[in-house]
Amino acid sequence: MSQTITVQHGDARAQLEEGATAIQALKALEAVRGQIVAARVTTPDGASLQWDLDREVPDGAQVAPIPADSEEGRAILRHSVAHVMAQAVTDLFPGAKWAIGPPVEDGFYYDFDVERPFTASDLERIEARMKELLKEKQSFVREEVTREQALEEFADQPYKREIIELVDEGTIVSNVDAGPGEGEAGDGPPTFTVYRNVRPDGSVAWSDLCRGPHVPGTDRVPAFTLLRSAGAYWRGREDQPMLQRIYGTAWESRKALKQHLTMLEEAKKRDHRKLGRELELVHFPEELGPGLSLFLPHGALVRKQMEDWIRDETLRRGYQPVYTPHVAKEDLWQLSGHLENYAELMFPGMEVEGAAYRLKPMNCPFHIMAFTSRTRSYRELPIRISELGTVYRYERSGVVNGMLRARGFTQDDSHIFCRQDQVVDEVAGCVEFARDLYRAFGLGEPSRVAISTRPEKSIAGHDDKWKAAEQALIDAVAKTGLAYEIDEGEGAFYGPKIDIHARDAIGREWQLTTVQVDFNLPERFDISYVGEDGAKHRPFMVHRALFGSIERFFAVMLESFNGAFPTWLAPVQAVVVPVAPDFDGYATEVADRLREVGARVEVDVADETLGNKIRRAQTSKVPYALVVGGDEAEAGTVAVRPYQGSQRKDVAVGEFSKELAAEIATR
RNA sequence: GCCGAGGUAGCUCAGCUGGCAAGAGCAGCCGUCUUGUAAACGGCAGGUCACGGGUUCGAGUCCCGUCCUCGGCUCCA
């Protein structure tokens, strides 16, 4: 006799024969809308799991669809495509060993151990082979196996065997490339799942150790493309073999794929190194060395606006500016512990009059020196020392990237010395400050706030001290009302931290602000303040950089605005364009009048056609081109041609100057 | 640092499998033209083909090394 089971979706219920699959349940529950790739099943005991559509659902389960166009759905789709790619590589490169192939943001990758690195034409061949495999309409079939069966099946796949062993020893509890799915790690010996790609005729084309779930079949892959290949260390560790990684992306529709590829193109066009050169903002002469850049006059004007903003705001918020040197004796770095913990990121020393000196990789020790310049009273706290401090870090040659990852950069750095009972308010103040900064620079609200806890390699401080500091950070963020997530073990070696991210105009996320508690340095420098009780107490030290790095933030602004800075930030806010040399005089007059209200204005007096000058104004992305000729000179007006939007003729100079001044004041 | 791809004028690029003279457009400079909303016309100048070795009758082109750039790994502001 056949048993029946009950499934639910929200308030909907359905009775099904025992053995019914997730897709049958969803259909019975009338929960299928659009393309779905898998299901989410909540079992009666409360476990919520991703579930293959063709997998049997348990009695009493809540079943929900995972749509193809959700982030969760895309990840499943992408991971499925990664399997197809691995199958294609196995076909084309006999003997290839495959490692892991997880979905990542906007795509997927799979790592292979092959005889030689992949070439561009290999990628084309692999992609072509993948398209053939998709046409074969293979099904993804889930199978549970024991540890022994898994080890036997993947006997010639050393990386898979290693994953199985890692699961055994608990190093990996659940991994997309290993055994039981999320929440399935129950009692008893670990079980593993294998996904087989089965052809319509029932033959097995390829199998992989995998947690799943997957789309039901290869015909359910609407759009994908391979992007690039690169070397990657197995398990991300330098002491491990280097594998060959192929990156690709897959989407729920051709349209979505195309949009994503367009976004990548757009990002490439906006590259700050490209725009920085074209707009003559920054320069990376090879003569300086890798990771070192300089601001050209126009870039410097943008930077000055950023610096003015942060200087004004720090003053307004009770920070005390200081200036400190770029080098200091090695003894200082010995005392601070940098030579012990940070030496590999410091430039080598230099010797002067028998003493060893080092370029500073951080500003903290100097700010501590500012604090300890005299005895401090509890009445003074919090003391907020701030500086635009340029630091130098010996980044490894393969990692430098324009202004985003440099060897010399300037932090809007502050160290706040306070009592324990002030930490939460001070940290919350930093987070609010960052929020105001993002708003002012057009980035909107933070996209992500991550609190990082104690890492394995950490120093100083007892566990309870770390815990207290971590809690203080959590309380501080909670106070601001922002959502946050916890990154376990991602803190700095000297204390827990908050990283704040923002999204730019084309949706990319950037890590900008960092707020960190440091209880290493106060100990090492043995700093103290005199309390109400007349005794010495150790202050808390909060380190924070809101821009993060001025150079990096500048690059983010440049890319986000695509070089068309808002008027208050723009290096040149208006360019006056005379229609003919006869009107150069009037143009200069107009420029002078605008400069009187503080605007940055240039006059294009070149002996060129008007069309050419307009073009130059447009390509240089100046917010306003002001065209002047006979009519304007006579009437005391300008023809306003904004970078974006339509032109307005016969605007009185006085009127425009008021408008411009008002716009500049919106910073 | 590791894996891969590259480095030809200030910029963007062409120079095929080594062969009679290293090119174009833009930018620059000099002229001509005197201009109403995204490129007027002509001319000139500009390169030890990243650098150093090697193979060859002959190297921008092939080989080796170094430096630098790019995409990743690792890391990170």
XYZ file of C-alpha atoms (C1' of nucleotides) in Angstrom:
744
model
C 0.000 0.000 0.000
C 1.295 3.387 -0.857
C 1.749 5.962 1.861
C 0.929 9.626 1.428
C 2.904 12.581 2.652
C 1.958 16.171 3.334
C 3.878 19.182 2.054
C 3.316 22.878 2.582
C 4.210 26.177 1.055
C 3.142 28.951 3.338
C -0.482 28.197 4.115
C -0.918 25.947 1.109
C -0.931 22.210 1.757
C -0.928 19.228 -0.508
C -1.084 15.459 -0.167
C 1.312 13.492 -2.303
C 2.347 9.914 -2.758
C 5.401 8.957 -0.791
C 8.454 9.399 -2.973
C 7.196 12.586 -4.565
C 9.926 14.987 -5.640
C 10.375 18.639 -4.816
C 9.195 19.733 -8.229
C 6.079 17.593 -7.917
C 5.437 19.117 -4.512
C 5.866 22.643 -5.834
C 3.507 21.949 -8.708
C 0.925 20.464 -6.372
C 1.304 23.519 -4.148
C 0.997 25.797 -7.178
C 4.228 27.460 -6.118
C 6.010 27.397 -9.463
C 6.495 30.842 -10.925
C 8.914 31.518 -13.743
C 12.145 29.556 -14.001
C 13.179 27.734 -10.879
C 16.453 25.919 -10.349
C 15.964 24.151 -7.024
C 13.834 24.146 -3.915
C 14.300 25.157 -0.340
C 12.997 22.482 1.951
C 12.356 22.997 5.633
C 12.023 19.668 7.369
C 9.664 19.099 10.306
C 12.635 19.275 12.684
C 13.395 22.772 11.461
C 16.412 22.271 9.176
C 16.292 24.466 6.101
C 18.090 23.003 3.107
C 18.609 23.595 -0.559
C 17.057 20.708 -2.390
C 17.302 19.272 -5.887
C 14.028 19.509 -7.762
C 14.144 15.811 -8.581
C 14.922 14.772 -5.029
C 12.309 13.080 -2.888
C 10.828 15.406 -0.253
C 10.241 14.291 3.314
C 6.818 14.117 4.894
C 5.715 17.328 6.544
C 8.187 19.525 4.712
C 7.778 23.153 3.839
C 8.818 23.501 0.212
C 9.646 26.794 -1.486
C 10.958 27.445 -4.981
C 14.414 28.931 -5.583
C 13.940 31.139 -8.646
C 16.621 31.221 -11.324
C 16.800 34.993 -11.092
C 17.549 35.118 -7.355
C 21.092 35.308 -6.006
C 20.626 31.889 -4.459
C 19.298 30.517 -7.737
C 22.127 32.001 -9.748
C 24.674 30.449 -7.400
C 23.132 27.030 -7.997
C 23.071 27.613 -11.732
C 26.679 28.790 -11.733
C 27.883 25.896 -9.704
C 26.120 23.561 -12.127
C 27.881 25.233 -15.040
C 31.164 24.793 -13.167
C 30.503 21.052 -13.238
C 29.858 21.171 -16.958
C 33.112 23.056 -17.396
C 35.004 20.465 -15.395
C 33.479 17.755 -17.534
C 34.578 19.591 -20.677
C 38.096 19.988 -19.296
C 38.198 16.303 -18.405
C 37.152 15.463 -21.970
C 39.684 17.731 -23.609
C 42.579 17.280 -21.184
C 42.726 13.610 -20.220
C 44.398 13.167 -16.880
C 43.362 16.553 -15.581
C 42.724 16.503 -11.852
C 40.009 18.767 -10.607
C 39.869 20.478 -7.239
C 37.038 22.822 -6.318
C 34.511 24.769 -8.360
C 32.325 27.025 -6.270
C 30.060 29.862 -7.331
C 31.441 33.300 -6.511
C 29.960 36.767 -6.777
C 28.739 37.178 -10.354
C 30.193 33.900 -11.548
C 32.037 30.724 -10.785
C 35.390 29.077 -11.172
C 36.885 25.638 -11.153
C 40.489 24.792 -10.306
C 42.367 22.138 -12.261
C 45.695 20.445 -12.007
C 46.818 20.096 -15.618
C 50.086 19.567 -17.459
C 50.349 23.153 -18.648
C 48.434 26.384 -18.074
C 45.356 27.012 -20.197
C 45.699 29.313 -23.170
C 43.085 31.628 -24.617
C 42.380 29.118 -27.365
C 42.008 26.353 -24.765
C 39.251 28.428 -23.211
C 37.515 28.702 -26.558
C 37.718 24.965 -27.034
C 36.439 24.328 -23.524
C 33.546 26.702 -24.036
C 32.663 25.044 -27.347
C 32.774 21.632 -25.712
C 30.545 22.895 -22.891
C 27.959 24.019 -25.426
C 27.948 20.508 -26.875
C 27.460 19.061 -23.404
C 24.534 21.380 -22.744
C 22.899 20.143 -25.920
C 23.257 16.546 -24.729
C 20.609 17.332 -22.109
C 22.432 15.540 -19.339
C 20.652 15.250 -15.992
C 22.332 16.012 -12.675
C 21.657 12.965 -10.547
C 22.297 13.051 -6.815
C 23.627 9.987 -5.041
C 24.574 9.495 -1.413
C 27.714 7.487 -0.826
C 29.774 6.441 2.155
C 33.186 7.807 2.856
C 34.763 4.583 1.584
C 32.770 4.618 -1.631
C 33.733 8.240 -2.186
C 37.419 7.540 -1.597
C 37.272 4.632 -3.984
C 35.392 6.464 -6.674
C 37.815 9.381 -6.576
C 40.903 7.260 -6.088
C 42.684 9.051 -8.909
C 41.525 12.516 -7.828
C 43.941 13.544 -5.057
C 42.233 16.868 -4.363
C 38.853 15.226 -3.929
C 40.397 12.688 -1.581
C 41.929 15.506 0.384
C 38.554 17.216 0.673
C 37.052 13.980 1.995
C 39.800 13.749 4.578
C 39.353 17.385 5.544
C 35.683 16.748 6.127
C 36.641 13.752 8.232
C 38.882 15.693 10.490
C 36.340 18.461 10.803
C 38.463 21.062 9.050
C 35.612 21.461 6.630
C 32.198 21.023 8.148
C 30.396 21.489 4.914
C 31.815 22.543 1.663
C 30.230 23.111 -1.652
C 32.628 20.584 -3.121
C 32.324 17.991 -0.487
C 29.791 16.046 1.318
C 26.541 16.667 3.033
C 24.690 19.846 2.325
C 24.254 22.688 4.769
C 22.656 21.583 7.958
C 22.903 17.932 7.036
C 25.921 17.120 9.112
C 24.108 14.858 11.506
C 25.308 12.169 13.845
C 27.153 9.130 12.672
C 29.772 8.774 9.984
C 29.809 11.556 7.435
C 27.948 10.815 4.267
C 28.958 12.315 0.976
C 27.023 13.126 -2.089
C 28.103 12.614 -5.646
C 26.434 14.288 -8.581
C 26.454 12.350 -11.815
C 25.903 13.865 -15.201
C 23.705 11.297 -16.883
C 22.971 11.284 -20.594
C 19.435 10.673 -21.843
C 20.424 7.104 -22.699
C 21.257 6.482 -19.058
C 25.054 6.417 -19.386
C 27.120 8.408 -16.916
C 29.152 11.149 -18.574
C 30.943 12.490 -15.527
C 30.691 12.556 -11.740
C 31.849 14.901 -9.045
C 31.934 14.897 -5.295
C 29.607 17.719 -4.445
C 27.216 19.039 -1.881
C 24.732 20.262 -4.448
C 22.113 21.059 -5.250
C 22.141 21.451 -9.009
C 19.786 22.415 -11.754
C 17.934 19.316 -13.006
C 19.751 19.145 -16.323
C 22.263 20.803 -18.590
C 19.424 22.025 -20.812
C 18.529 24.368 -17.938
C 21.535 26.600 -18.477
C 20.261 29.655 -20.346
C 23.489 31.624 -20.716
C 27.109 31.351 -19.719
C 30.559 32.358 -20.853
C 34.113 31.682 -19.777
C 36.057 34.771 -18.822
C 39.696 34.070 -18.047
C 42.142 31.659 -16.570
C 44.723 32.284 -13.883
C 46.924 30.434 -11.465
C 45.582 29.823 -7.981
C 47.105 28.002 -5.061
C 45.333 24.887 -3.873
C 43.413 25.843 -0.755
C 44.750 29.350 -1.172
C 48.046 28.503 0.433
C 51.419 29.363 -0.974
C 52.942 26.110 0.240
C 50.421 24.196 -1.863
C 50.641 23.412 -5.586
C 49.489 26.034 -8.018
C 46.414 24.998 -9.934
C 44.918 26.507 -13.042
C 41.675 28.310 -12.370
C 39.119 29.111 -15.038
C 36.612 31.839 -14.271
C 33.245 32.003 -15.939
C 29.841 33.462 -15.392
C 26.323 32.183 -15.930
C 22.939 33.879 -15.793
C 19.262 33.092 -15.866
C 18.840 34.609 -19.310
C 20.847 35.759 -22.285
C 19.724 39.256 -21.485
C 21.048 39.100 -17.917
C 24.365 37.731 -19.170
C 24.601 40.495 -21.715
C 23.858 43.100 -19.080
C 26.586 41.709 -16.888
C 29.107 41.692 -19.736
C 28.121 45.264 -20.529
C 28.753 46.170 -16.906
C 32.208 44.587 -17.110
C 32.912 46.613 -20.243
C 31.700 49.730 -18.484
C 33.940 48.994 -15.508
C 36.882 48.626 -17.863
C 36.101 51.951 -19.495
C 35.984 53.586 -16.090
C 39.280 52.190 -14.886
C 40.856 54.938 -12.785
C 44.242 54.352 -14.385
C 42.732 55.022 -17.803
C 40.546 57.964 -16.750
C 43.283 59.320 -14.529
C 45.570 59.562 -17.527
C 42.977 60.799 -20.011
C 41.719 63.539 -17.712
C 45.262 64.352 -16.560
C 44.436 63.766 -12.935
C 47.124 61.346 -11.855
C 50.313 59.883 -13.232
C 52.119 56.628 -12.592
C 55.618 57.188 -13.957
C 57.628 54.015 -14.002
C 60.543 56.050 -12.781
C 58.884 56.260 -9.365
C 58.585 52.536 -8.931
C 55.614 50.200 -8.618
C 52.743 51.291 -6.431
C 53.724 54.941 -6.374
C 51.695 57.643 -8.042
C 51.485 61.383 -8.213
C 48.571 63.782 -8.460
C 48.687 66.148 -11.420
C 47.208 69.643 -10.923
C 43.642 68.702 -11.786
C 43.752 65.543 -9.704
C 45.240 67.544 -6.873
C 42.262 69.919 -6.964
C 39.858 67.024 -6.527
C 41.988 65.651 -3.753
C 42.085 69.029 -2.074
C 38.289 69.095 -1.941
C 38.309 65.672 -0.320
C 40.937 66.751 2.165
C 39.178 70.031 2.937
C 35.976 68.157 3.604
C 37.555 65.704 5.988
C 39.664 68.365 7.717
C 36.645 70.588 8.298
C 34.544 67.707 9.533
C 37.165 66.284 11.876
C 37.648 69.701 13.431
C 33.914 70.146 13.786
C 33.706 66.789 15.521
C 36.338 67.535 18.084
C 39.387 65.931 16.541
C 42.795 67.517 17.024
C 44.954 67.635 13.920
C 48.641 66.778 14.128
C 51.471 66.437 11.638
C 54.058 63.704 11.912
C 57.153 62.626 9.986
C 57.388 59.910 7.355
C 60.318 58.135 8.948
C 61.352 57.233 12.442
C 64.078 55.312 14.155
C 63.791 51.573 14.136
C 63.551 51.580 17.922
C 60.088 53.067 17.637
C 58.960 50.254 15.364
C 60.567 47.804 17.717
C 58.603 49.213 20.608
C 55.371 49.345 18.633
C 55.761 45.726 17.614
C 55.612 46.519 13.920
C 59.010 44.979 13.308
C 57.799 41.874 15.030
C 54.412 41.562 13.372
C 54.450 43.723 10.312
C 58.034 43.677 9.090
C 57.286 41.913 5.818
C 55.068 44.840 4.856
C 57.641 47.496 5.717
C 60.231 48.990 3.413
C 63.744 47.926 4.348
C 65.606 50.134 6.743
C 68.040 52.894 5.994
C 70.978 53.955 8.085
C 71.701 57.505 9.102
C 74.576 58.362 11.420
C 74.704 54.843 12.698
C 71.015 54.703 13.535
C 68.520 52.584 11.598
C 65.386 54.298 10.315
C 62.200 53.013 8.737
C 59.509 54.547 6.581
C 56.223 54.467 8.420
C 53.671 51.831 7.429
C 51.188 53.253 9.912
C 50.670 56.471 11.812
C 49.713 55.008 15.150
C 53.028 55.271 16.996
C 53.266 58.952 16.140
C 49.781 59.637 17.369
C 50.639 57.842 20.560
C 53.661 60.106 20.889
C 51.278 63.035 20.525
C 49.161 61.591 23.306
C 52.081 60.937 25.604
C 53.637 64.363 25.057
C 52.434 65.171 28.559
C 50.424 63.661 31.382
C 46.794 63.204 30.414
C 43.801 63.649 32.654
C 40.542 61.718 32.494
C 38.894 65.110 31.968
C 40.509 65.378 28.545
C 39.206 62.107 27.233
C 38.281 61.298 24.611
C 41.314 62.689 22.825
C 40.964 62.351 19.071
C 44.244 62.792 17.237
C 43.911 63.104 13.480
C 46.139 63.442 10.485
C 46.240 62.901 6.773
C 49.178 60.598 7.178
C 51.091 59.193 4.245
C 52.313 55.675 4.843
C 54.524 53.320 2.897
C 54.005 49.609 2.698
C 56.091 47.090 0.886
C 53.286 45.357 -0.981
C 54.413 42.338 -2.925
C 55.043 43.005 -6.560
C 52.099 41.030 -7.860
C 49.473 42.862 -5.860
C 49.918 46.542 -6.587
C 47.071 47.983 -8.584
C 47.034 51.665 -9.509
C 45.761 53.688 -6.596
C 43.599 50.883 -5.252
C 46.560 48.989 -3.890
C 49.661 51.126 -3.625
C 52.961 51.176 -1.847
C 52.583 54.771 -0.785
C 49.225 56.194 0.198
C 47.621 58.642 2.562
C 45.189 57.702 5.255
C 42.710 60.065 6.861
C 43.933 58.545 10.043
C 42.786 59.107 13.582
C 43.425 57.519 16.906
C 40.926 58.063 19.641
C 42.092 57.611 23.214
C 39.205 57.114 25.577
C 37.890 55.454 28.711
C 36.268 52.065 28.448
C 32.825 53.542 29.056
C 33.342 55.853 26.089
C 34.278 53.217 23.542
C 30.792 52.471 22.296
C 29.941 56.147 21.759
C 33.266 56.855 20.094
C 32.967 53.917 17.721
C 29.355 54.775 16.965
C 30.532 58.326 16.245
C 33.053 56.975 13.738
C 30.417 54.898 11.988
C 28.067 57.887 11.787
C 30.947 59.993 10.497
C 31.584 57.435 7.762
C 27.916 57.504 6.875
C 27.985 61.273 6.490
C 31.097 60.964 4.353
C 29.476 58.469 1.988
C 26.424 60.696 1.657
C 28.538 63.740 0.930
C 30.467 61.916 -1.765
C 27.423 60.431 -3.426
C 27.814 56.836 -2.327
C 24.551 56.609 -0.411
C 24.204 54.387 2.619
C 26.868 51.799 3.480
C 26.194 48.585 1.610
C 27.773 46.352 4.221
C 29.114 46.669 7.722
C 31.321 43.776 8.794
C 32.573 43.248 12.313
C 35.692 41.093 12.386
C 36.553 39.105 15.458
C 39.796 37.760 16.881
C 41.974 35.961 14.343
C 44.065 32.918 15.098
C 47.274 34.852 14.803
C 46.683 37.557 17.333
C 48.643 39.083 20.124
C 48.044 41.009 23.294
C 44.980 40.830 25.342
C 43.151 38.161 27.146
C 40.212 36.513 25.613
C 37.737 38.428 27.762
C 39.269 41.695 26.650
C 38.786 40.739 23.007
C 35.255 39.630 23.728
C 34.475 42.911 25.466
C 35.903 44.928 22.590
C 34.014 42.864 20.024
C 30.833 43.454 21.965
C 31.564 47.171 22.123
C 31.837 47.259 18.329
C 28.588 45.353 17.976
C 26.831 47.702 20.423
C 28.206 50.715 18.612
C 26.977 49.580 15.212
C 23.642 48.566 16.714
C 23.354 52.089 18.055
C 23.615 53.519 14.570
C 20.803 51.284 13.394
C 22.875 49.837 10.564
C 22.687 46.138 9.819
C 25.952 44.280 10.289
C 27.483 40.884 9.857
C 30.174 39.101 11.833
C 33.331 37.911 10.097
C 34.727 35.360 12.485
C 38.485 35.456 12.871
C 38.998 38.231 10.344
C 40.174 40.867 12.821
C 43.593 42.510 12.870
C 46.282 40.891 14.958
C 45.995 43.707 17.483
C 42.241 43.991 17.839
C 38.764 43.529 16.371
C 37.535 45.853 13.661
C 34.598 47.149 11.691
C 34.895 47.423 7.935
C 32.350 49.516 6.095
C 31.619 49.008 2.416
C 29.758 51.116 -0.112
C 28.447 50.556 -3.612
C 29.476 52.750 -6.488
C 27.369 53.998 -9.389
C 27.682 50.753 -11.313
C 26.981 48.509 -8.373
C 30.464 47.481 -7.359
C 31.204 47.185 -3.685
C 34.283 48.776 -2.136
C 35.736 48.360 1.303
C 36.488 51.875 2.445
C 36.216 52.686 6.107
C 37.902 50.739 8.836
C 37.397 51.251 12.570
C 39.636 49.157 14.788
C 40.182 48.709 18.466
C 43.832 48.391 19.364
C 44.890 47.089 22.717
C 48.339 46.177 21.654
C 49.865 49.623 21.366
C 48.536 51.089 24.614
C 50.215 48.154 26.372
C 53.428 48.345 24.450
C 53.776 52.065 24.910
C 52.450 51.757 28.421
C 50.234 54.773 27.932
C 47.981 56.032 30.659
C 45.816 58.862 31.900
C 45.249 60.006 35.442
C 41.791 59.097 36.651
C 39.465 60.790 39.076
C 41.015 58.592 41.746
C 44.453 60.011 41.072
C 45.710 56.666 39.814
C 46.992 55.765 36.373
C 44.627 54.055 33.991
C 45.135 52.608 30.571
C 43.021 54.256 27.883
C 41.344 52.409 25.045
C 42.618 53.207 21.632
C 40.356 53.279 18.594
C 41.984 53.562 15.190
C 39.885 54.718 12.286
C 40.277 55.777 8.680
C 37.074 56.830 6.938
C 38.205 57.318 3.366
C 40.499 54.435 4.126
C 43.104 55.753 1.775
C 42.714 59.098 0.047
C 44.198 57.659 -3.146
C 41.952 54.639 -3.090
C 38.849 56.682 -2.347
C 39.821 59.100 -5.100
C 40.036 56.167 -7.499
C 36.633 54.925 -6.380
C 35.151 58.391 -6.911
C 36.779 58.655 -10.300
C 35.415 55.310 -11.423
C 32.020 55.799 -9.835
C 31.451 59.195 -11.443
C 33.137 58.016 -14.623
C 35.344 61.102 -14.403
C 32.369 63.492 -14.345
C 32.740 64.724 -10.782
C 29.907 66.635 -9.153
C 30.491 70.347 -9.438
C 31.863 70.856 -5.939
C 34.538 68.200 -6.538
C 35.303 68.907 -10.182
C 38.809 70.258 -10.772
C 37.466 72.750 -13.298
C 33.879 73.700 -12.662
C 33.245 75.799 -15.748
C 35.110 76.576 -18.915
C 34.311 79.745 -20.812
C 34.350 79.198 -24.560
C 34.538 82.257 -26.813
C 33.074 81.588 -30.245
C 35.910 83.526 -31.819
C 39.130 85.182 -30.622
C 37.352 88.532 -30.746
C 35.487 87.554 -27.646
C 38.439 86.330 -25.584
C 38.263 89.558 -23.594
C 34.649 89.103 -22.614
C 35.309 85.444 -21.837
C 38.065 86.435 -19.430
C 35.720 88.943 -17.787
C 33.113 86.258 -17.267
C 35.720 83.898 -15.817
C 36.903 86.560 -13.385
C 33.382 87.234 -12.190
C 32.826 83.550 -11.538
C 36.138 83.248 -9.730
C 34.928 85.984 -7.404
C 32.389 83.541 -5.983
C 35.082 80.922 -5.553
C 34.489 78.903 -8.688
C 37.333 77.154 -10.516
C 37.032 78.472 -14.041
C 39.181 78.303 -17.151
C 38.946 80.089 -20.480
C 39.518 78.180 -23.706
C 41.360 80.756 -25.786
C 42.770 78.280 -28.266
C 42.711 79.209 -31.927
C 40.302 76.439 -32.786
C 36.836 76.057 -34.170
C 33.970 76.425 -31.754
C 32.971 72.834 -32.377
C 36.403 71.653 -31.353
C 36.366 73.693 -28.168
C 32.932 72.397 -27.244
C 34.160 68.911 -27.852
C 37.160 69.510 -25.638
C 34.934 70.831 -22.843
C 32.721 67.802 -23.188
C 35.486 65.190 -23.242
C 37.197 66.798 -20.283
C 33.871 66.361 -18.425
C 33.773 69.913 -17.074
C 30.346 70.457 -15.460
C 29.635 73.645 -17.435
C 30.772 75.050 -20.751
C 29.829 78.713 -21.086
C 29.687 79.807 -24.696
C 30.112 83.528 -25.317
C 30.015 85.540 -28.541
C 28.746 88.880 -29.732
C 25.224 88.494 -28.393
C 26.413 87.500 -24.949
C 29.064 90.201 -24.740
C 26.470 92.824 -25.540
C 23.833 91.512 -23.126
C 26.203 90.462 -20.325
C 25.072 86.877 -20.539
C 26.393 83.400 -21.225
C 25.008 80.387 -23.046
C 25.179 77.586 -20.481
C 25.956 74.152 -21.813
C 26.017 71.663 -18.946
C 27.984 68.425 -19.243
C 24.710 66.645 -18.890
C 21.382 68.149 -19.850
C 20.318 70.750 -22.327
C 21.715 74.197 -22.901
C 20.208 77.465 -21.760
C 20.820 80.606 -23.720
C 20.983 84.207 -22.515
C 21.628 83.539 -18.841
C 22.857 86.678 -17.081
C 26.381 86.245 -15.717
C 25.240 87.340 -12.283
C 22.480 84.794 -12.285
C 24.733 81.965 -13.360
C 27.374 82.867 -10.830
C 24.768 82.665 -8.076
C 23.607 79.289 -9.321
C 27.129 77.987 -9.569
C 28.057 79.236 -6.112
C 24.952 77.588 -4.685
C 25.779 74.323 -6.393
C 29.338 74.369 -5.132
C 28.059 75.001 -1.623
C 26.065 71.761 -1.651
C 29.109 69.676 -0.814
C 56.537 36.231 -4.116
C 53.734 32.499 -7.449
C 50.909 31.322 -12.408
C 49.643 33.436 -17.097
C 49.521 37.500 -20.795
C 51.992 41.754 -22.388
C 55.750 46.187 -23.104
C 56.576 49.685 -30.823
C 56.308 58.075 -30.569
C 53.027 61.788 -24.789
C 48.190 58.588 -25.890
C 45.583 54.590 -28.863
C 47.360 51.130 -32.071
C 49.456 48.694 -37.154
C 53.959 46.165 -38.302
C 52.126 38.457 -41.192
C 55.611 33.042 -40.701
C 63.095 37.425 -39.129
C 64.742 40.551 -45.114
C 65.481 46.316 -49.241
C 63.295 52.674 -45.730
C 59.810 51.654 -38.143
C 54.074 53.456 -39.844
C 48.926 55.735 -38.771
C 45.416 58.641 -35.963
C 45.139 61.882 -31.799
C 48.074 65.193 -28.770
C 52.548 68.833 -29.586
C 54.962 72.725 -32.656
C 54.701 76.160 -37.168
C 51.699 78.265 -40.772
C 46.871 79.285 -43.322
C 41.693 80.158 -41.992
C 38.702 83.740 -38.181
C 34.832 80.529 -36.769
C 27.712 80.016 -32.875
C 27.498 74.310 -29.842
C 31.363 67.015 -30.096
C 37.102 66.964 -34.463
C 38.865 73.434 -40.235
C 43.256 72.728 -43.694
C 48.548 72.144 -44.692
C 53.327 71.231 -42.925
C 57.105 69.934 -39.201
C 58.993 67.430 -35.326
C 58.755 63.121 -32.329
C 60.854 56.134 -31.490
C 68.673 53.323 -28.949
C 60.916 49.141 -31.021
C 61.353 48.503 -21.970
C 66.639 47.149 -20.756
C 70.881 43.614 -21.197
C 72.810 39.365 -23.460
C 72.465 35.520 -27.339
C 71.141 32.912 -32.217
C 71.590 34.677 -37.431
C 74.535 37.236 -43.317
C 70.427 40.054 -41.139
C 66.215 40.739 -34.974
C 60.743 45.247 -33.407
C 59.942 40.029 -35.065
C 63.393 33.893 -32.449
C 65.958 32.337 -27.410
C 67.634 33.631 -22.204
C 67.841 37.108 -18.148
C 66.258 41.746 -15.754
C 62.711 45.700 -15.087
C 57.773 47.333 -15.608
C 52.392 46.752 -16.724
C 47.875 43.808 -16.861
C 44.577 39.412 -15.091
C 44.429 36.124 -11.033
C 46.385 33.547 -6.223
C 47.901 35.401 -1.498
C 47.168 39.960 0.913
C 44.799 44.549 1.757
C 43.690 51.045 2.930
